[in-house]
XYZ file of C-alpha atoms in Angstrom:
496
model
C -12.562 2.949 22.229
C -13.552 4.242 18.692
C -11.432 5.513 16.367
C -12.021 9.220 15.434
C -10.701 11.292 12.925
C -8.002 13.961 13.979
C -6.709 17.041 12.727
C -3.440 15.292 12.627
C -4.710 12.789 10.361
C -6.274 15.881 8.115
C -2.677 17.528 7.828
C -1.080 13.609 6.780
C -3.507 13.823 3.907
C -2.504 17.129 2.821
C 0.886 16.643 3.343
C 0.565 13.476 1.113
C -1.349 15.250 -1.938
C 1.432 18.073 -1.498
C 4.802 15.026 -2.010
C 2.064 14.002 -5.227
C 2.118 17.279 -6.479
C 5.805 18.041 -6.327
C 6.571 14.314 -7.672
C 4.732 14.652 -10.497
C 5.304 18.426 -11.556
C 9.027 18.156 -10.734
C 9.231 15.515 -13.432
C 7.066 17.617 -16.615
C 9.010 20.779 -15.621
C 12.825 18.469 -16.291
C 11.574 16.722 -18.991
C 10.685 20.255 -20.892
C 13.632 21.515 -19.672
C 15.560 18.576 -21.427
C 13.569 19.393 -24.377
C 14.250 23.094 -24.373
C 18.094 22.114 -23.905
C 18.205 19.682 -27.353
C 18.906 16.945 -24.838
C 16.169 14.599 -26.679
C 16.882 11.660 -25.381
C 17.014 12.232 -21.723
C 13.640 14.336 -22.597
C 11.786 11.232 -23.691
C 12.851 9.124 -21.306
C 11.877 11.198 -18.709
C 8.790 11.637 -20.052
C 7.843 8.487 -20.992
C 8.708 7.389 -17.038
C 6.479 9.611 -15.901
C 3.124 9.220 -18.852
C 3.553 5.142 -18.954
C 2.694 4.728 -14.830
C 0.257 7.536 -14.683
C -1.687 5.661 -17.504
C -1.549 2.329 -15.159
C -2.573 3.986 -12.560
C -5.191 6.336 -14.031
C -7.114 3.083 -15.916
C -6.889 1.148 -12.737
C -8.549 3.726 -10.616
C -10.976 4.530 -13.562
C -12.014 0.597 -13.287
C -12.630 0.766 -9.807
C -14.747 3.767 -10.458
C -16.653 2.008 -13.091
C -17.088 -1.067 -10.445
C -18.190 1.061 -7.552
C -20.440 3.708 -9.649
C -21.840 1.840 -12.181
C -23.728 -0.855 -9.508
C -25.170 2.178 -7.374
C -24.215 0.600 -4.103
C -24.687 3.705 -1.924
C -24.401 7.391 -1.864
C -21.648 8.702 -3.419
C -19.130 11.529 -1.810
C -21.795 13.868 -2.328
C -23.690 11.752 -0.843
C -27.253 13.468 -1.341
C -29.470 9.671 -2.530
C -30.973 7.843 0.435
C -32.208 5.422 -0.839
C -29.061 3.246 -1.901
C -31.098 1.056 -4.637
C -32.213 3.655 -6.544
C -28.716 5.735 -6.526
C -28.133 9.157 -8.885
C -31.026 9.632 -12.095
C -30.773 10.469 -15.112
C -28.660 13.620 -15.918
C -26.917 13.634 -13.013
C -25.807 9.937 -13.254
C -24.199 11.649 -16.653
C -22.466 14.415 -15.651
C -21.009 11.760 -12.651
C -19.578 9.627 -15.617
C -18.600 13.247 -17.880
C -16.612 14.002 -14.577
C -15.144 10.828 -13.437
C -14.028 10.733 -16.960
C -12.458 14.019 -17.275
C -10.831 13.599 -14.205
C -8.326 10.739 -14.955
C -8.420 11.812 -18.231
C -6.264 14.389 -16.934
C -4.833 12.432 -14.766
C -5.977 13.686 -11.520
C -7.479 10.434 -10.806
C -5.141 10.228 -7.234
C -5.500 13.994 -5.978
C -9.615 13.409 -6.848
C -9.344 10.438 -4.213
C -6.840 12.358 -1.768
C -9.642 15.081 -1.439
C -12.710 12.516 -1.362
C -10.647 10.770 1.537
C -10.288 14.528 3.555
C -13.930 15.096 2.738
C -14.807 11.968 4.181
C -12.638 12.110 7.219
C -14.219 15.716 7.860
C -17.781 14.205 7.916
C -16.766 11.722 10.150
C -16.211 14.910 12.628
C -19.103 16.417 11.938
C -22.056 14.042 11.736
C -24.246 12.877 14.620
C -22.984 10.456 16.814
C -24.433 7.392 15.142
C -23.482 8.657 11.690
C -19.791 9.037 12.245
C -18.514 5.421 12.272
C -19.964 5.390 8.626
C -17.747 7.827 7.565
C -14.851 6.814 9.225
C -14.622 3.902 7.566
C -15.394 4.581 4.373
C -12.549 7.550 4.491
C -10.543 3.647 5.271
C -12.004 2.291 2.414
C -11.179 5.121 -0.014
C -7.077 5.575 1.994
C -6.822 1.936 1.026
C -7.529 2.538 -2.073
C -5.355 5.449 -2.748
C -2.526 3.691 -0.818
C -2.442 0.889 -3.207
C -2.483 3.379 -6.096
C 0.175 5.270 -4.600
C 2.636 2.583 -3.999
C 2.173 1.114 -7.650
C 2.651 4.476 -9.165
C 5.962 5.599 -7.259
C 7.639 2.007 -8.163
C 6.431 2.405 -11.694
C 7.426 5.940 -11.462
C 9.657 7.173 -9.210
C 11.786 4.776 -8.565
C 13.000 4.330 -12.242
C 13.290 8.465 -12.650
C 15.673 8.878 -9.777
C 17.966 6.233 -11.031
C 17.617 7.745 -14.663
C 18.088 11.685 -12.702
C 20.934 10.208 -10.819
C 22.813 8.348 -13.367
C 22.494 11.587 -15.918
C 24.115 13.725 -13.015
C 26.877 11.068 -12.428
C 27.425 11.043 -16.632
C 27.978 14.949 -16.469
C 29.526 15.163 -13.311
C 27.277 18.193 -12.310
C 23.766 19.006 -10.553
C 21.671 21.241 -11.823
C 19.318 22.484 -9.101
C 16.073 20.961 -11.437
C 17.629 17.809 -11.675
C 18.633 17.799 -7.587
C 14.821 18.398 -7.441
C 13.107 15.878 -9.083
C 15.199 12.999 -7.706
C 15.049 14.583 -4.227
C 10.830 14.221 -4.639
C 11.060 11.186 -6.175
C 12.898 9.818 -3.241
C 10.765 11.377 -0.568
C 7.575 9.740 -2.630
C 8.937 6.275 -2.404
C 9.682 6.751 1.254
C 6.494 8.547 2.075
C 4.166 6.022 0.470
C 5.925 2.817 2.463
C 5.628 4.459 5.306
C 2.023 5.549 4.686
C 1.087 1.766 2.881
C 2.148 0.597 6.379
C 0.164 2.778 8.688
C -2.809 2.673 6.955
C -2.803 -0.900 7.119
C -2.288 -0.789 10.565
C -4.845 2.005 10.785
C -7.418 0.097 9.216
C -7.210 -2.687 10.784
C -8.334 -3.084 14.944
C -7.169 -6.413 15.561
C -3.782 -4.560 15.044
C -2.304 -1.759 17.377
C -2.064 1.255 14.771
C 1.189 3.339 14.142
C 2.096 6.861 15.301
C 2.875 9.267 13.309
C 6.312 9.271 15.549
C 6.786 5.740 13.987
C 5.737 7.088 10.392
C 8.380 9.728 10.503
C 11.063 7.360 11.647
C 9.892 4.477 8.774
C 10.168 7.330 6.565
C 14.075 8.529 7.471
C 14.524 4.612 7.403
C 13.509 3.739 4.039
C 15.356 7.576 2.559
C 18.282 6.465 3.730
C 18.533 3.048 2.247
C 16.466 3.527 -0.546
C 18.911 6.484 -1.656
C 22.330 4.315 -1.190
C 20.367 1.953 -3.628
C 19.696 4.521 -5.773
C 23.235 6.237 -6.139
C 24.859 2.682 -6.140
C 22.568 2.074 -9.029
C 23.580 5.147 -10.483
C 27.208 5.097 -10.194
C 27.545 1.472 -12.090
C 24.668 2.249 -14.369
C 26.647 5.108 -15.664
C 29.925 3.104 -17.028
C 28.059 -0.464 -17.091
C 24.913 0.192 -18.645
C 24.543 -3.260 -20.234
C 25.520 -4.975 -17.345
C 23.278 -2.805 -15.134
C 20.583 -4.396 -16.974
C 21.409 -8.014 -16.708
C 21.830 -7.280 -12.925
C 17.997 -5.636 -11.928
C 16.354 -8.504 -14.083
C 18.576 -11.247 -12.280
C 17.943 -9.514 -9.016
C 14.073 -9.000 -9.787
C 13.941 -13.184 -11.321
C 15.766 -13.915 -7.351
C 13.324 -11.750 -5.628
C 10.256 -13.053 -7.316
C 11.075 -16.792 -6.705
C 11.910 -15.967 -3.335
C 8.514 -14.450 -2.633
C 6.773 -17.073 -4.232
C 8.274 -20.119 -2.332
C 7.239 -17.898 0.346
C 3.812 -18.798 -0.281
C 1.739 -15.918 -0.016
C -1.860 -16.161 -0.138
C -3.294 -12.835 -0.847
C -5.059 -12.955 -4.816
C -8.178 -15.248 -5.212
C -6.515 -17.031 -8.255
C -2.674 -19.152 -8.803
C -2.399 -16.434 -11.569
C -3.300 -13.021 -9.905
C -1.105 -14.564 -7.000
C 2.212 -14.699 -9.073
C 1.381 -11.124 -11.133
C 1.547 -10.148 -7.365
C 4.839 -11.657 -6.395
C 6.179 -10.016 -9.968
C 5.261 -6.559 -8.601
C 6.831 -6.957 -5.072
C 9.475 -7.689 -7.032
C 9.887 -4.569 -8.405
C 9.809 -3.597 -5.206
C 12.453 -5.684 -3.524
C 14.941 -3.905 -6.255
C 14.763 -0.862 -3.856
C 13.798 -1.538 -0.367
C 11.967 -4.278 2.184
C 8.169 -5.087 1.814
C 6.886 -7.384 4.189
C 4.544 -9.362 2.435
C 3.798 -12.497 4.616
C 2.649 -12.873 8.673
C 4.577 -14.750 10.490
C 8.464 -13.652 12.575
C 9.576 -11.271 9.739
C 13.442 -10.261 11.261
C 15.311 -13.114 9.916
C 13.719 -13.111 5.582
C 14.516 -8.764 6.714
C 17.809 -9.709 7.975
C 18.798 -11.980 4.871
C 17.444 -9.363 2.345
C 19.277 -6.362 4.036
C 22.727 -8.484 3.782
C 21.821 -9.335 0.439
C 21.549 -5.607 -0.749
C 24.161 -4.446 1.655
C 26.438 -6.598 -0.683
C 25.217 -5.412 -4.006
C 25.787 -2.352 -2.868
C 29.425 -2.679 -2.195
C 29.699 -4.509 -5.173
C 28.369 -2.223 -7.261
C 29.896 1.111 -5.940
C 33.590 -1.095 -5.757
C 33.018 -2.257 -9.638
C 32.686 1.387 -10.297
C 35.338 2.753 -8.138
C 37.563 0.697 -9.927
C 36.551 1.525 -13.582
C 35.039 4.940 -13.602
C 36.794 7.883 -15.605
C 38.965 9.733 -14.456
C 39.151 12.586 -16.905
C 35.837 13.832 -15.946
C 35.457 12.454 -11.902
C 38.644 13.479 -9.228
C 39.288 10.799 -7.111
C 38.497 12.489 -4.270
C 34.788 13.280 -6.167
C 34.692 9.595 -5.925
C 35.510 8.445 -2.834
C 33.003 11.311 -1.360
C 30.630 9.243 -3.618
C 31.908 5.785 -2.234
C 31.635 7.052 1.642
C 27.829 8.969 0.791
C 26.706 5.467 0.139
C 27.805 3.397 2.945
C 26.697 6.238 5.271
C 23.253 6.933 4.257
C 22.471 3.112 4.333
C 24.442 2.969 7.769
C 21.720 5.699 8.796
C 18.597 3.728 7.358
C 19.693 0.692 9.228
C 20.002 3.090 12.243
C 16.527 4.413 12.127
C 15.044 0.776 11.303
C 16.388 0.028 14.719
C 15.460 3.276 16.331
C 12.117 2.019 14.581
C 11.455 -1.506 15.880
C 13.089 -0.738 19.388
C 11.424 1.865 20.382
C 8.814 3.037 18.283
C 6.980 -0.205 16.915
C 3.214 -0.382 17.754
C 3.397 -3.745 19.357
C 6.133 -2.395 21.618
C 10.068 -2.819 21.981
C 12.545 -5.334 20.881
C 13.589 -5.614 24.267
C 10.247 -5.259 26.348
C 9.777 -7.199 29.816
C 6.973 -9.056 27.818
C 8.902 -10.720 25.603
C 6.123 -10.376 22.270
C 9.134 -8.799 20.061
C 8.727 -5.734 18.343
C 7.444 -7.208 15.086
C 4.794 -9.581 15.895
C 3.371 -10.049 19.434
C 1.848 -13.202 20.343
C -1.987 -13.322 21.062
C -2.670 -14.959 24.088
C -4.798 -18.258 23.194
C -8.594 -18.152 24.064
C -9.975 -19.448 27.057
C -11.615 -22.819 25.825
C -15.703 -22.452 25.451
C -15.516 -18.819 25.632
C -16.773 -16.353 22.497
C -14.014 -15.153 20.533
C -13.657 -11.398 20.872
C -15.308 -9.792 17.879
C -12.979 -7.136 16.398
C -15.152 -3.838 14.875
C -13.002 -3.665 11.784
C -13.690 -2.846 7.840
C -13.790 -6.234 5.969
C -10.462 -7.219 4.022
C -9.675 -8.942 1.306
C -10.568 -12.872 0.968
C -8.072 -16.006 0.330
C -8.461 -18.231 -2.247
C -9.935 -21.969 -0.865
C -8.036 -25.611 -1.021
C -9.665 -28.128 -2.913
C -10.363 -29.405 0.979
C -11.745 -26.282 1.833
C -14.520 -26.220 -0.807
C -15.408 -29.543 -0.727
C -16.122 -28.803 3.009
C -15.322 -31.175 6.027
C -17.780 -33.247 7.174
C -20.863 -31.721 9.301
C -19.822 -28.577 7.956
C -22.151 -26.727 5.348
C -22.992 -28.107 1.480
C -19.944 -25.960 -0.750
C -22.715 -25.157 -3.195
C -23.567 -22.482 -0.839
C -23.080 -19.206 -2.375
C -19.900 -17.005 -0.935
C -22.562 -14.186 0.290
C -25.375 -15.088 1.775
C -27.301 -12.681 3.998
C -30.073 -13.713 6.562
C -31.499 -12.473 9.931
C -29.262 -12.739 12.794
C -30.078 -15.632 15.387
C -29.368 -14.705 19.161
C -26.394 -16.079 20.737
C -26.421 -19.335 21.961
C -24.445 -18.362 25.471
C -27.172 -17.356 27.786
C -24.438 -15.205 29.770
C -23.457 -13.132 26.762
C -25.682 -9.636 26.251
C -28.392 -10.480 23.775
C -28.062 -8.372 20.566
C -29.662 -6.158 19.082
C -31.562 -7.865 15.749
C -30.060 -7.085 12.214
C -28.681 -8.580 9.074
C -25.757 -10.795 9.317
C -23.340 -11.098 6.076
C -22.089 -14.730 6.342
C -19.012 -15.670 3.741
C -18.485 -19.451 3.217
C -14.779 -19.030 3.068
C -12.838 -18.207 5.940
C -10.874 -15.775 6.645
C -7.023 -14.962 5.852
C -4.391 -14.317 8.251
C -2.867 -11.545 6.920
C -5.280 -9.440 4.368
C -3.704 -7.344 1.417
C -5.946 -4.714 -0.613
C -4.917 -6.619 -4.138
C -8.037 -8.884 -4.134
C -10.471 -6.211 -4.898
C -13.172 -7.049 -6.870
C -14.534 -9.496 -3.532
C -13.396 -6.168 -1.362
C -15.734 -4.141 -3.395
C -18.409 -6.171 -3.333
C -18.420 -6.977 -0.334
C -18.324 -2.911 0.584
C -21.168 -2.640 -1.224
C -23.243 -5.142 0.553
C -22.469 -4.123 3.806
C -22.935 0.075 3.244
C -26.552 -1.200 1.122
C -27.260 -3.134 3.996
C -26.412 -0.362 6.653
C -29.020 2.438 4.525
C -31.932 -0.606 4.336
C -31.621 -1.446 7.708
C -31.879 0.310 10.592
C -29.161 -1.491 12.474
C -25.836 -2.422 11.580
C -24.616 -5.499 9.568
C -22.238 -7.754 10.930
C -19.803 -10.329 9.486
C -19.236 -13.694 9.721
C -16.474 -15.953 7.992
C -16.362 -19.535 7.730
C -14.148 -21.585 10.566
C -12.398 -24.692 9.250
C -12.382 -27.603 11.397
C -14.423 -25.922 14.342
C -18.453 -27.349 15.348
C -19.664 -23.741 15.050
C -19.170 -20.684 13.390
C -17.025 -18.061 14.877
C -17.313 -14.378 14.817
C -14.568 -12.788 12.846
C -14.987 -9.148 12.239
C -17.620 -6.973 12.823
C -18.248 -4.124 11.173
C -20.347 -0.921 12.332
C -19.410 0.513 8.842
């Protein structure tokens, strides 16, 4: 059955925009409160943790704007044009660009796309019948798109400013309720968006059972908990090894990296976007597990949870043993020891509470046997159609020498990578005929395990398939390219 939009997901949205708001505000309201203290240092720090990612962010989002707008691919969230060539005239084009503009000049670029996502989702429950689909998945496109933002701006932002929050309360040996604050949002952003990353990919996806909002609650408890014994180890060394705390995130981020990349993922169109990718997981293996690869994911979890679990021994025994004692109580600090191992005892415990009983595939220990990560797919029956899977396109892999060359009897690799023509029937006189319309064939095929990094061929190929929907009045579908088989194969198909 279709996918609909729910009040549920409605409240998730608002719920997200409200841990934005508080994650952001709680930062400007310490950092003037450092500056109306004297405390200049701590004030531009803080600040500058909070400006330097927004302005990442804020530029990226503007680009995508400028990509999107500027080629007039289809209505826009007012969505008044119906004619998708022709898109907005004249003044009105203007005042789009005057307010796009203003908007992450301001930095609002993320609660702009929040709201366009709500809009969208709304529509989606309101339009006719045959209209709703459309929305639905272009309130995907736009959470995918906000997701990624999301999760680059809390590791750019967030993460950094609770460690900074935390060490400074560790240095004074006292809370103040604004400081408490701030690294208590900061913490619940970093949570909330891994959770959220991972459910809408699920969610976006139908070839993949999506995640309850049970599950999303539990991945979010999971990743708190560890994520804040990371945090408060970090903390307690950074504050009497501060050089050495260095040293020790750059050699952990350098281990990290290389690991991903002899992972070899395949999610950027180019050797160089691919390892700027790995680089930024990175920064996100210094906190907490990303899964970044298909395939049986327990064991690289299992080695990177023993891996941390030792830093953080190591880290919170190096300062037991060293901290000072004029200003910390012993008993201060072995509260501080046993608040560690406890609240990364409890994330482990909700992981489990996660993938046994709460995992969208099913549990660890079903009758089935398909795990509670990955399930395996049952194999097709030979010379029967693949089941086509009514999904929003992803994001494309990069091709092998091998691959572009082309294997023989397969088509000329001078063909272009989108190339639209009418849609033959089916060659399987039991199968349903089909209604005529445009088919959207891609001369690459099609990876296993889509990311939203590669966007500029996600964009595009958005564009061509919502231009196509408004010229045509039946729905594109889309093919990708099967290596090594005698006929093309039906990947996704899109009623977008």
């Amino acid at each position: 059955p279709a996918r609909r939009y729910r009040l549920r997901d409605g409240c998730w949205v608002l719920c997200a925009l409200l841990v934005c708001f508080a994650d952001g505000a709680s930062d400007l309201w310490l950092a003037a409160h450092y500056y109306v203290r004297g405390q200049r240092w701590w004030f531009g720090l803080t600040l500058l943790f909070v400006l330097l990612p927004s302005l990442v962010v804020q530029l990226l989002s503007f680009r995508w704007f400028v990509y999107d707008f500027a080629a007039g691919s289809t209505k826009d969230s007012a969505g008044s044009t119906k004619d998708s060539a022709r898109g907005p005239r004249g003044c009105c084009r203007l005042c789009v660009w005057m307010l796009q503009g203003l908007i992450h000049l301001l930095q609002l670029g993320q609660v702009w796309r929040y709201l366009r996502t709500l809009y969208l989702g709304l529509q989606s429950r309101w339009q006719a019948e045959h209209r709703r689909r459309h929305f639905y998945w272009r309130m995907m496109f736009e959470s995918a798109d906000i997701s990624m933002l999301r999760l680059l701006e809390t590791f750019l932002k967030s993460a950094p400013q609770l460690v900074l929050q935390l060490s400074i309360m560790v240095q004074q040996n006292s809370i103040e309720p604004l400081q408490g604050f701030s690294a208590s949002a900061s913490l619940v952003s970093l949570a909330w968006m891994i959770a959220s990353y991972q459910k809408v990919l699920r969610d976006s996806r139908e070839d993949k059972m999506p995640m309850s909002y049970k599950g999303a609650v539990v991945q979010i408890l999971w990743h708190l908990f560890t994520i804040a014994a990371r945090a408060i180890a970090f903390a307690l060394f950074a504050s009497v090894f501060q050089l050495y705390f260095g040293i020790f995130i750059v050699t952990h981020w350098c281990i990290m990296t290389f690991w991903i990349i002899q992972g070899e993922t395949d999610f950027c169109m180019s050797k160089w976007e691919e390892i700027i990718y790995n680089m930024v997981v990175g920064i996100i293996y210094i906190f907490c597990w990303f899964n970044v690869k298909e395939g049986r994911s327990r064991y690289r979890m299992c080695i990177y949870y023993i891996i941390t679990l030792s830093e953080n021994a190591a880290l919170t025994i190096l300062w037991f043993l060293y901290y000072d004692r004029k200003t910390t109580s012993d008993f201060d600090a072995l509260i501080l020891v046993c608040v560690v191992s406890s609240s990364f005892a409890l994330g482990i415990f909700f992981m489990f509470i996660y993938y046994c009983l709460l995992h969208p595939n099913g549990p660890i220990f079903s009758s089935s046997g398909g795990g509670c990560i990955f399930r395996q797919q049952p194999a097709p029956v030979p010379g029967s159609p693949v089941e086509a899977v009514t999904s929003p396109p992803r994001s494309l892999p990069r091709t092998t020498g091998g691959e572009r060359d082309g294997a023989p009897g397969e088509r000329d690799s001078c063909v272009p990578v989108f190339q639209v023509r009418p849609c033959a029937p089916p060659a399987p006189a039991a199968r349903a005929p089909r209604t005529e319309r445009p088919v959207i064939r891609i001369d690459l095929p099609r990876k296993k395990y889509p990311a939203w990094d590669a966007h500029f061929i996600d964009r595009r190929l958005r564009k061509t398939i919502l231009a196509l929907e408004y010229a045509s009045p039946s729905t594109p579908r889309l093919q990708y390219r099967t290596p090594g088989a005698p006929q093309e194969v039906l990947e996704y198909e899109t009623t977008v």
